[in-house]
Short mmCIF file of C-alpha atoms and ligand atoms in Angstrom, two decimals:
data_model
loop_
_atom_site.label_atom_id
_atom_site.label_comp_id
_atom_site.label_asym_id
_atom_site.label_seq_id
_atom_site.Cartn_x
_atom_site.Cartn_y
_atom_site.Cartn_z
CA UNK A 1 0.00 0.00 0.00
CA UNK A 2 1.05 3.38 -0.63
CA UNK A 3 -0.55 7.00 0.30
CA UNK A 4 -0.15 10.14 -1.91
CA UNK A 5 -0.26 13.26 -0.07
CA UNK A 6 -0.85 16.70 -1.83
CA UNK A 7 0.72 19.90 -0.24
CA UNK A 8 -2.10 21.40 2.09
CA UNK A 9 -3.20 24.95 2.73
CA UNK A 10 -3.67 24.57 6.58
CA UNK A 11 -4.76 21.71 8.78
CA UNK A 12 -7.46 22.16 11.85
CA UNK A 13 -9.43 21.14 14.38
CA UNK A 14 -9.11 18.69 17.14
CA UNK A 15 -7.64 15.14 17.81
CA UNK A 16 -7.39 12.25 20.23
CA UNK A 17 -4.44 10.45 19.29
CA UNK A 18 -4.54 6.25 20.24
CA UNK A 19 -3.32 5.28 23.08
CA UNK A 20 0.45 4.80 24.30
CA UNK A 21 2.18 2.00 22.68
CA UNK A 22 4.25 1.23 25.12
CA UNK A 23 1.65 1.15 27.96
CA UNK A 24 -0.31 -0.69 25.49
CA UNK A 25 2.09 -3.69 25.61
CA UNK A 26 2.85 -3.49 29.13
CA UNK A 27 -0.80 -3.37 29.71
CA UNK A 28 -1.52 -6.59 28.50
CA UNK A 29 2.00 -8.33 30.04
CA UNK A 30 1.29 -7.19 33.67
CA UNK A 31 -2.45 -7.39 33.77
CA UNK A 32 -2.14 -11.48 32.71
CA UNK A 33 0.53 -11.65 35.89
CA UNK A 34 -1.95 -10.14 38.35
CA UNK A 35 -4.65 -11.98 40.63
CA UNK A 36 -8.25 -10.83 39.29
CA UNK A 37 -9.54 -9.12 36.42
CA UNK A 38 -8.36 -5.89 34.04
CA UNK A 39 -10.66 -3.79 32.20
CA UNK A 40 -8.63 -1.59 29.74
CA UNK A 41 -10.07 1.47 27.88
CA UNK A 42 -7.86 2.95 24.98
CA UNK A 43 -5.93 0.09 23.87
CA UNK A 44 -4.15 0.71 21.39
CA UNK A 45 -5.37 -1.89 18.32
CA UNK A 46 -2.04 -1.64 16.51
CA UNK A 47 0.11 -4.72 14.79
CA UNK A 48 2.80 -4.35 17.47
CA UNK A 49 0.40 -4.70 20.26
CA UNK A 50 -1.94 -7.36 18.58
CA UNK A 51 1.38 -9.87 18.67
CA UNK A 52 1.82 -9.00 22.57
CA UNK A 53 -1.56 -9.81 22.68
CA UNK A 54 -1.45 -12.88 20.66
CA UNK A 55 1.57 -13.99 22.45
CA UNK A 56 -0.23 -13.69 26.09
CA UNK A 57 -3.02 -15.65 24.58
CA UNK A 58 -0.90 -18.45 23.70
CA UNK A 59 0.84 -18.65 27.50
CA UNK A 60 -2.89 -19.63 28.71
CA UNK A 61 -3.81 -16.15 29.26
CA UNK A 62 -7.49 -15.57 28.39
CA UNK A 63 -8.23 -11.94 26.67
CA UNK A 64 -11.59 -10.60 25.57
CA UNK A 65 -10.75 -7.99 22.81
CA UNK A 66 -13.69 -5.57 21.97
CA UNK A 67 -12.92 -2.78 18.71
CA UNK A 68 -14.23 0.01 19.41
CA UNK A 69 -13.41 2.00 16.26
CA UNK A 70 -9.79 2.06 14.04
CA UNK A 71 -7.72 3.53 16.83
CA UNK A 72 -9.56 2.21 20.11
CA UNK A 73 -10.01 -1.18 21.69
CA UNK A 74 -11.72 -1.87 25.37
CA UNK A 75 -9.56 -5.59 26.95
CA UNK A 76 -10.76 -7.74 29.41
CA UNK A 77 -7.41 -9.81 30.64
CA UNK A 78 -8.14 -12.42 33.35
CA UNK A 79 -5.36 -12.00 35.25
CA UNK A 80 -3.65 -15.96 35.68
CA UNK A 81 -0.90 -14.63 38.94
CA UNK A 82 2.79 -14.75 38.75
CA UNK A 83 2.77 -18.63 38.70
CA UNK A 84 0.09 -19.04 36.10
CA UNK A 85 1.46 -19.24 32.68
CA UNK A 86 1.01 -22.14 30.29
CA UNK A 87 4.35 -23.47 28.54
CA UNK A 88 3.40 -22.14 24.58
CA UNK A 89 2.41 -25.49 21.99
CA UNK A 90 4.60 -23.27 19.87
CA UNK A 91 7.11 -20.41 18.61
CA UNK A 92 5.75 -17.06 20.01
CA UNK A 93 5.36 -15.16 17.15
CA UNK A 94 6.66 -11.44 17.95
CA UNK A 95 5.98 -10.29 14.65
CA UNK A 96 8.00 -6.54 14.02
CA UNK A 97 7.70 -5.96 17.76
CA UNK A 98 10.55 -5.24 19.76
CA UNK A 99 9.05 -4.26 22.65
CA UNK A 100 6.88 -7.42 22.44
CA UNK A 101 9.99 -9.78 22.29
CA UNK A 102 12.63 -8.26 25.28
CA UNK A 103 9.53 -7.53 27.54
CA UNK A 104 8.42 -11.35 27.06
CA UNK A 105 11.80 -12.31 27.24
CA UNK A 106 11.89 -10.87 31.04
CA UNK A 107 8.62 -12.68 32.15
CA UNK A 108 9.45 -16.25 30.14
CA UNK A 109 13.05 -15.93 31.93
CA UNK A 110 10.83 -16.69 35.26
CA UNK A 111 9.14 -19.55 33.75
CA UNK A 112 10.02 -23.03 34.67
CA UNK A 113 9.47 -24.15 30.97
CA UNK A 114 10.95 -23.37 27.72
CA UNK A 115 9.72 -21.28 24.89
CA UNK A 116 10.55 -19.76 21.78
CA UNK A 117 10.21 -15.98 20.52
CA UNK A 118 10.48 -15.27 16.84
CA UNK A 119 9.52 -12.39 14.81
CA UNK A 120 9.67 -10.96 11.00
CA UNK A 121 12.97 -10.52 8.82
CA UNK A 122 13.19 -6.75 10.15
CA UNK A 123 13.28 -7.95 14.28
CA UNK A 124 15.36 -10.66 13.44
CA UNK A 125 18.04 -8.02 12.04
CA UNK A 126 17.76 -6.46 15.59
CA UNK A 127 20.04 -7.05 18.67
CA UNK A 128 18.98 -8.93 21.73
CA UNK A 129 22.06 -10.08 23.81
CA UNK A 130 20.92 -6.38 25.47
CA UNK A 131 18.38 -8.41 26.97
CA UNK A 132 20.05 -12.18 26.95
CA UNK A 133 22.45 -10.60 29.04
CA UNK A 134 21.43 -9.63 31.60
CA UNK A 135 18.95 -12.19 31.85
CA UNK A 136 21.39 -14.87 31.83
CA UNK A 137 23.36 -13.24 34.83
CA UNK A 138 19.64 -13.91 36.96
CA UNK A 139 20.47 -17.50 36.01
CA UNK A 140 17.98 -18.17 32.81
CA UNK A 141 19.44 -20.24 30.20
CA UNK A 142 18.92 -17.84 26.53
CA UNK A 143 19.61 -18.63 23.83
CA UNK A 144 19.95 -16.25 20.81
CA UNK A 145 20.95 -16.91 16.91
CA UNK A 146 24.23 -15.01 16.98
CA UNK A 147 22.68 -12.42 19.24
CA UNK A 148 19.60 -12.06 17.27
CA UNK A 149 15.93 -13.78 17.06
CA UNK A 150 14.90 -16.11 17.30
CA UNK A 151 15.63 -16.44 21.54
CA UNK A 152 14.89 -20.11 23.37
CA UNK A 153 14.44 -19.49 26.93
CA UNK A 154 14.56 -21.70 29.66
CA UNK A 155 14.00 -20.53 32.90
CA UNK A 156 12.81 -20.29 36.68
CA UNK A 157 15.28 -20.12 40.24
CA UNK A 158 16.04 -16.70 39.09
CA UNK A 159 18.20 -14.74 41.70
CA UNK A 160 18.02 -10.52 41.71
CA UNK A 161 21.31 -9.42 40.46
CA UNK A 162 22.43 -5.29 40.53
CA UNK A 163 22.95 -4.30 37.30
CA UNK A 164 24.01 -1.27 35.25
CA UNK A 165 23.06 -1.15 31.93
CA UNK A 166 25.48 0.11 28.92
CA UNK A 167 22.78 1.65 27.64
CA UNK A 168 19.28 3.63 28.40
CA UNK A 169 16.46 1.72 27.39
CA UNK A 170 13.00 0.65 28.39
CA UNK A 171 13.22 -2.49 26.92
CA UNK A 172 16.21 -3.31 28.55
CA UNK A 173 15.01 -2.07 31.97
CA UNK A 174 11.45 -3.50 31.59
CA UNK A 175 12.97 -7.15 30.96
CA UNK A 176 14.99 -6.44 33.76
CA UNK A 177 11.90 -5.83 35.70
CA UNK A 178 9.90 -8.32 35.15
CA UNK A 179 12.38 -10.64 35.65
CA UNK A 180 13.14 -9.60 38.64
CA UNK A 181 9.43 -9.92 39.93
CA UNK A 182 10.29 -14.25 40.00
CA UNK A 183 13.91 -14.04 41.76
CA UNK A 184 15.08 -14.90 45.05
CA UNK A 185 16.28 -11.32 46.38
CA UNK A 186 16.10 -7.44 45.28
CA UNK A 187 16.77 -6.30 41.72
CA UNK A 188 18.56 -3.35 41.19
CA UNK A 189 19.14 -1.93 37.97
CA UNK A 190 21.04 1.51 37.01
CA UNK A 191 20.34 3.53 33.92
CA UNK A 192 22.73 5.92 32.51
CA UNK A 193 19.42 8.21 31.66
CA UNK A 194 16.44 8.41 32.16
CA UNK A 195 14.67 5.78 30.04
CA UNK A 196 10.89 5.32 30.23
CA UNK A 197 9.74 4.27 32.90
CA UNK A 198 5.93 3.19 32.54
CA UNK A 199 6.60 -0.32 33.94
CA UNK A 200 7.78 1.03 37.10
CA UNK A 201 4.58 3.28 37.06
CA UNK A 202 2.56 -0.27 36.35
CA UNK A 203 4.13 -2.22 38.98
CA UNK A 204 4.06 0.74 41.61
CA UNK A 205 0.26 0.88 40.92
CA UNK A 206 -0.05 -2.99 40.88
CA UNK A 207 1.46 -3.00 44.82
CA UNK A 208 4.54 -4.36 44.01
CA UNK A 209 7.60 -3.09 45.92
CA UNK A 210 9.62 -1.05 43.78
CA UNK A 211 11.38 2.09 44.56
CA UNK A 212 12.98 4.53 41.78
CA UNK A 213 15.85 7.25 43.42
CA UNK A 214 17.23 8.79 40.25
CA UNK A 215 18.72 6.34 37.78
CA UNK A 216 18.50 3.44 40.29
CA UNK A 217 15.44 1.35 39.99
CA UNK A 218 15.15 -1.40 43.31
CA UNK A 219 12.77 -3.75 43.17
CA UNK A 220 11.73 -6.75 45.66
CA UNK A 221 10.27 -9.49 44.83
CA UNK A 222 6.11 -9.17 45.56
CA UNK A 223 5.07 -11.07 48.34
CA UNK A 224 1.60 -10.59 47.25
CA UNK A 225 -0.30 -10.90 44.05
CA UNK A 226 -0.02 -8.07 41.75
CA UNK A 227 -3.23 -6.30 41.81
CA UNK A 228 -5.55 -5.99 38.22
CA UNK A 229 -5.30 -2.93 36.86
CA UNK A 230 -8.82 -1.00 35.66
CA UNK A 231 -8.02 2.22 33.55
CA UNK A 232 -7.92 4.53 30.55
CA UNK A 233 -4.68 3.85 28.46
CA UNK A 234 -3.56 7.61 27.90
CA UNK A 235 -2.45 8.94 24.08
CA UNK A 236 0.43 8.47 23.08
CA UNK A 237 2.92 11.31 22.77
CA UNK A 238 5.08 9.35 19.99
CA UNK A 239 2.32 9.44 17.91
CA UNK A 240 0.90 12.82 19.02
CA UNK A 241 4.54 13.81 17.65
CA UNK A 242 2.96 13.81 14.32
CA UNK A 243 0.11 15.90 14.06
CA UNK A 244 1.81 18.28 16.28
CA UNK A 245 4.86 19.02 14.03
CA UNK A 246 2.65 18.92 11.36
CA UNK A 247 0.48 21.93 12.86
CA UNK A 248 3.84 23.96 13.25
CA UNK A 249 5.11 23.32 9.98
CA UNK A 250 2.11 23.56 7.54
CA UNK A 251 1.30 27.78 7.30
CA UNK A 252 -1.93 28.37 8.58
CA UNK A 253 -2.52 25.84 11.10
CA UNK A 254 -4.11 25.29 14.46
CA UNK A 255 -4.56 21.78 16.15
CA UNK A 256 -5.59 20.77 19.80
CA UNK A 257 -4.60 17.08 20.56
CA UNK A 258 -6.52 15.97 23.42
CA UNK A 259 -5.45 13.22 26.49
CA UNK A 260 -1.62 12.73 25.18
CA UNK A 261 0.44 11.27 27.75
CA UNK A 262 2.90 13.68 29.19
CA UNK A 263 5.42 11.72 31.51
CA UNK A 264 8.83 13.57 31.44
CA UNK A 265 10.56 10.34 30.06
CA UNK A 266 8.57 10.91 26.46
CA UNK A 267 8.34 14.35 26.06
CA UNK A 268 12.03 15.30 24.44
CA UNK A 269 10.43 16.28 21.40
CA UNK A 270 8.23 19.04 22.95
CA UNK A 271 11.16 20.69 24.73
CA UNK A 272 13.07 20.78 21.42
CA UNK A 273 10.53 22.08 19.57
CA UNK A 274 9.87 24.80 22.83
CA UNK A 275 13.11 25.84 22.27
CA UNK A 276 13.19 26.09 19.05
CA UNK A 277 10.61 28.20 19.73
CA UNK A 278 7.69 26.57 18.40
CA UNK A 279 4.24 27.90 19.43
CA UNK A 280 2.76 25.05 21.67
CA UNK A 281 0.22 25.40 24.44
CA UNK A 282 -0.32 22.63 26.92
CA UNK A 283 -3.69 22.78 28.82
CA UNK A 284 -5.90 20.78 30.78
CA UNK A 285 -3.36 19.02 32.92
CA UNK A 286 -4.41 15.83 34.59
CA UNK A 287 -3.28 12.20 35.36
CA UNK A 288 -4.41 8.64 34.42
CA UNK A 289 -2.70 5.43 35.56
CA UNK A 290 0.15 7.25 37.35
CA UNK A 291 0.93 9.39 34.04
CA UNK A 292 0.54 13.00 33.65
CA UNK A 293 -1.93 13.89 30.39
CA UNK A 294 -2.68 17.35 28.80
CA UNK A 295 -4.20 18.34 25.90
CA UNK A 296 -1.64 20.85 23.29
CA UNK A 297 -2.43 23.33 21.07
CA UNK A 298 0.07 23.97 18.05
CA UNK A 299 0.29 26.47 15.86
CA UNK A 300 2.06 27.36 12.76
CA UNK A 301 5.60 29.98 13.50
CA UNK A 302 8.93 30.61 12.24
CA UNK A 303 11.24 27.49 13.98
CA UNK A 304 15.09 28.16 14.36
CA UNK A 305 17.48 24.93 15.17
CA UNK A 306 17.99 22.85 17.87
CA UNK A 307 21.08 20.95 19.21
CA UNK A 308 19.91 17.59 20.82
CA UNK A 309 22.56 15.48 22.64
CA UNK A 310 22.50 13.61 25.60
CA UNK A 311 20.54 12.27 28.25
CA UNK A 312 17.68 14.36 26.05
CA UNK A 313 18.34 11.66 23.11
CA UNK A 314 16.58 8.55 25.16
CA UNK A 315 13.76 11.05 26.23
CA UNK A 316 12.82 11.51 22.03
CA UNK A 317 14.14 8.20 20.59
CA UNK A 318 11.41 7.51 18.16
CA UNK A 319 10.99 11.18 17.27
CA UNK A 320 14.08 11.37 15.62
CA UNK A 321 12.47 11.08 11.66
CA UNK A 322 10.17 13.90 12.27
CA UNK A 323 11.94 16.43 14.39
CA UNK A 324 14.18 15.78 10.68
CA UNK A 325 11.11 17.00 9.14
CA UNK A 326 10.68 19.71 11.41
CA UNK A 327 14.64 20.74 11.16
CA UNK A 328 14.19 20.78 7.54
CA UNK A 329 11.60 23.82 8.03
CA UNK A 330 13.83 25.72 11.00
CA UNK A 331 16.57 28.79 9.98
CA UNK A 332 19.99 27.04 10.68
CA UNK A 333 21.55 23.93 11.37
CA UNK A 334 20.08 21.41 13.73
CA UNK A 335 22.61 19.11 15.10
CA UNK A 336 21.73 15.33 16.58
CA UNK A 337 24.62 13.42 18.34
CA UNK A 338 24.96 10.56 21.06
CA UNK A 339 21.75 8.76 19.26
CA UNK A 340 23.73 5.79 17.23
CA UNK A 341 20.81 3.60 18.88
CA UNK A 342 18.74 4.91 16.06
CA UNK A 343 20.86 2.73 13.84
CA UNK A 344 19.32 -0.46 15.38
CA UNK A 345 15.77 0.47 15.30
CA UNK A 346 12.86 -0.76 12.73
CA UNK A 347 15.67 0.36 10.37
CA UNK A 348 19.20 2.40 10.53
CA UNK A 349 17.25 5.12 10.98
CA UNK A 350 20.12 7.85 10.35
CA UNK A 351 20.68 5.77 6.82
CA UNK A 352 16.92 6.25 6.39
CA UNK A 353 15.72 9.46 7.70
CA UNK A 354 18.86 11.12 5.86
CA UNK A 355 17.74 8.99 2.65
CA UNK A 356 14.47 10.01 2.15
CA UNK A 357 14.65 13.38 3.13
CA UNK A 358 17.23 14.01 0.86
CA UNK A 359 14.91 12.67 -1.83
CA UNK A 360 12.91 15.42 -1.18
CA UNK A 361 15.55 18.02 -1.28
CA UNK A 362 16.47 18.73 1.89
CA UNK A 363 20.16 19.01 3.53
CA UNK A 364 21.19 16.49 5.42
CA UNK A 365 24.41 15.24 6.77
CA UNK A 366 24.24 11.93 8.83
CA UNK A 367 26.99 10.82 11.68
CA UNK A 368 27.73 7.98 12.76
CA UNK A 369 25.66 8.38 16.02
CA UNK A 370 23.22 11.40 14.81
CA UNK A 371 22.85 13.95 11.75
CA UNK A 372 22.62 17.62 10.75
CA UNK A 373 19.45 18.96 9.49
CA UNK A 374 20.67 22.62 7.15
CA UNK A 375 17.09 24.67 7.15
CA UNK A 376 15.28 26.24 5.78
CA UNK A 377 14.41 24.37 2.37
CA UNK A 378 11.78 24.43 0.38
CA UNK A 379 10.45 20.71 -0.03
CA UNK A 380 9.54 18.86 -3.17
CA UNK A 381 7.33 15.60 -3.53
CA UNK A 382 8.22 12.63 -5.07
CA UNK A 383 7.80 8.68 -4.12
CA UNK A 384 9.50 8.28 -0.76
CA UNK A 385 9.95 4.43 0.74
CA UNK A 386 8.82 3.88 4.56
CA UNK A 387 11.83 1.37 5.09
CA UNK A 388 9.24 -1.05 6.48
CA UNK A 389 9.42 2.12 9.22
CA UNK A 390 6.44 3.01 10.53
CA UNK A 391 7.71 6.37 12.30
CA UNK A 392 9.64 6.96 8.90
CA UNK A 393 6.64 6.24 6.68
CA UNK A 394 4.37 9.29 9.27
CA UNK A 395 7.50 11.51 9.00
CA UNK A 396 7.70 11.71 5.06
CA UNK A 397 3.96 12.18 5.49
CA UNK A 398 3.86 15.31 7.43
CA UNK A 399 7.32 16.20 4.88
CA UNK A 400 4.67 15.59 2.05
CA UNK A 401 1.92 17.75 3.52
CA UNK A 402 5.00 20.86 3.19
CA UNK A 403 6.19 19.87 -0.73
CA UNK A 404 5.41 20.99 -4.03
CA UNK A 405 3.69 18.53 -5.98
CA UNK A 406 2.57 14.91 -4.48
CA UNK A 407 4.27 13.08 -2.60
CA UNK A 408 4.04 9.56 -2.31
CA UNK A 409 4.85 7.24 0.71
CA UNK A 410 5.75 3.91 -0.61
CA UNK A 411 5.39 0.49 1.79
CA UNK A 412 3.04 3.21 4.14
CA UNK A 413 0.80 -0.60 5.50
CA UNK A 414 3.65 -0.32 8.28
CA UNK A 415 2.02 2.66 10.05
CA UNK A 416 -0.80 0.58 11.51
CA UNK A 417 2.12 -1.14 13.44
CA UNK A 418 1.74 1.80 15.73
CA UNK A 419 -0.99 3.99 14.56
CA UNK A 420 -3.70 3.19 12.82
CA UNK A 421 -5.64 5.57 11.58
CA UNK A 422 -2.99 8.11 10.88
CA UNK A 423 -4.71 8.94 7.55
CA UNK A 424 -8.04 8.97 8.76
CA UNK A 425 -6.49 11.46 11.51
CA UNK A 426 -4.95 13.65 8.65
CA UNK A 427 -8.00 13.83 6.92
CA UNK A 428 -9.98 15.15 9.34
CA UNK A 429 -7.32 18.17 9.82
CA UNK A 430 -7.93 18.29 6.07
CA UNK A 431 -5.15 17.20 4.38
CA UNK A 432 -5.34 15.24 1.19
CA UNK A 433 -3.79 11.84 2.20
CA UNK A 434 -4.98 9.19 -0.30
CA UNK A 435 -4.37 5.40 0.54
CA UNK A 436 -4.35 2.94 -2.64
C1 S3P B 501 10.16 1.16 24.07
C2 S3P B 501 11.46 1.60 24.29
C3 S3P B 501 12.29 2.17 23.22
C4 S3P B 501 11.44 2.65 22.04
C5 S3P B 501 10.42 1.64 21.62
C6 S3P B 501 9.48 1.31 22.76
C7 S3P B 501 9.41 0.57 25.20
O1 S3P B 501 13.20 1.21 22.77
O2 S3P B 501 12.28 2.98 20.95
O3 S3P B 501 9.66 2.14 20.54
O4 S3P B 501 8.18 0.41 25.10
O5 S3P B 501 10.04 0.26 26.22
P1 S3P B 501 14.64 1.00 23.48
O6 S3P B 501 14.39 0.43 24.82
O7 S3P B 501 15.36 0.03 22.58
O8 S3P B 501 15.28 2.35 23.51
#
């Protein structure tokens, strides 16, 4: 499938964006570990969640799934307790899904049987001894394929270990985690940033023992069931990213998006873009499931550049294809170092972003562990390929909704791995976004 999006005159009007990815997954993992029943609002229907999902269903888990439209589901997970799982009849399928594959990996370390976790050609490109690691070191036996999918896990008489972790990652830190809720002793693990840190949130409001001071994350092993959880998944900022770039860059615009999650961990992007002086409101401040939520208001300005570096990078890591869009539109050179993770994403995203962009005529340098952005440039369409990318395939979007001519967005099926809907969402702004 591809979608061919004409340059637009202005985009408004108001938005709920679907609900938080990550949360989504983590949803689903923690509620089937709990004693009792979930009922989840706002999950997020997407391909990556569907194979957590899936995944759950096939360790005994049962999961009543009701669609409420493209972007909303409502779950029912009957929680089966920390001892509760089913050894799988077969290969858990992880489809693209990272997140779905090193957060499993962290619960099936705990199990006293063995399973497998497999995904796609693009996840089994991606690296895992990040999680193998440190799971190992509890005392599982994994297995990987050269440090890659597909993992074999054997596992149970876990013991806590203290931990620092190269890098800062949620994955990494939620396998960690989870893990750590079936060994003997306290986990501890240190970040060198501040990844996200929803599964701490989850487990904090599921009465487990866990206690965050900084970058240290201590955890004790729960001498009572985790609690079900019964909430409102908030939106999700990642894909709020979108629409919200796309109301600074396209002249004329205005756009409220309502209930996006705010937690400090995800919001990089909107401090860039603050400083870069983008005009961005943020109203109606409140909190669901332990996570602040507001609603923004965006509207069209001049942008100048940005530097981002640092602890910053892990606090934006899947913004980094759009805030290249935005860059493109901002007077001077924005600058992106310390962020050679994006190389190991859905795709080498500096290879990618830099790529496509270029395609489209704007300036672009990459790095080995970032890129430079040279604004402003007029863009022009042209066919554009998603990389199998989902965040890639939304940023060229937004890029097309800015060019001269059409633009089309080649292998664009990949954005319902995340956020279905997108076009949908674009045409009700009023942008001409055709799918075929
Ligand atoms: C995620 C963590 C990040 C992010 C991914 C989702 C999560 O990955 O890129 O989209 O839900 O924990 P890393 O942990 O590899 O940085």
């Amino acid at each position: 499938m591809r979608i061919s999006i004409s340059p637009s005159s202005g985009l408004s009007g108001s938005i709920i964006v679907p609900g938080d990815k990550s949360i989504s997954h983590r949803v689903v993992m923690m509620s089937a570990l709990a004693d009792g029943v979930s009922r989840l609002q706002n999950w997020l229907p997407a391909g990556d969640c569907h194979a957590t999902l899936n995944a759950m269903r096939t360790l005994g888990v049962h999961i009543d799934f009701t669609a409420k439209n493209e972007t909303q589901a409502d779950l029912v997970v009957r929680g089966v307790g920390l001892h509760g799982l089913k050894a799988p009849m077969h290969p858990l399928g992880c489809w693209g899904s990272g997140t779905t594959m090193r957060l499993l990996a962290g619960i099936l370390a705990g199990q006293p049987f063995e399973s497998t976790l497999d995904g796609h050609e693009g996840l089994r490109r991606r690296p895992m001894l990040r999680v193998a690691t440190p799971l190992q070191k509890m005392g599982a036996t994994v297995k990987t394929t050269e440090g890659r999918p597909p993992l074999t896990i054997k596992g149970g008489n876990l013991t806590g270990i203290d931990y620092t972790m190269p890098i800062a990652s949620g994955q990494v830190k939620s396998a960690i985690l989870l893990a750590g809720l079936f060994a003997a002793g306290e986990t501890v693990v240190r970040q060198p940033g501040p990844a996200r840190d929803h599964t701490e949130n989850m487990l904090r409001a599921q009465g487990a023992p866990i206690v965050s001071t900084g970058n240290t994350i201590r955890l004790t092993p729960p001498t009572q069931a985790l609690a079900p959880l019964d909430a409102a998944i908030p939106g999700d900022f990642s894909s709020a990213a979108f629409p919200l770039v796309a109301a600074l860059l396209v002249p004329g615009s205005r756009v409220t998006i309502q209930g996006v999650n705010m937690n400090p961990t995800r919001t990089g992007l909107l401090e860039v873009l603050q400083a870069m002086q983008a005009d961005v409101q943020i109203l109606n401040e409140t909190e669901e499931m332990g996570e602040p939520l507001a609603d923004m208001v965006a509207q069209t300005g001049p942008l100048r550049s940005a530097m981002v570096k640092g602890n910053l990078v892990v606090r934006m890591i899947d913004e980094f294809p759009i805030l290249a869009v935005a860059a493109t539109q901002a007077a001077g050179t924005t600058t992106v170092r310390d962020a050679a993770e994006l190389r190991l994403k859905e795709t080498d995203r500096i290879k990618a972003t830099v790529e496509e962009l270029r395609k489209m005529g704007a300036h672009l340098i990459p790095h080995p562990d970032g890129f430079e952005v040279h604004g402003p440039t007029r863009l022009k369409g042209g066919v554009v390929q998603s990389h199998g990318d989902h965040r890639l395939a939304m940023a060229l979007a937004v890029a097309g909704l800015l060019a001269d001519g059409l633009t089309i967005v080649e292998d664009a099926d990949v954005i319902a791995d995340s956020y279905p809907g997108f076009v949908t969402m674009l045409s009700r702004l009023g942008a001409e976004v055709v799918l075929s």
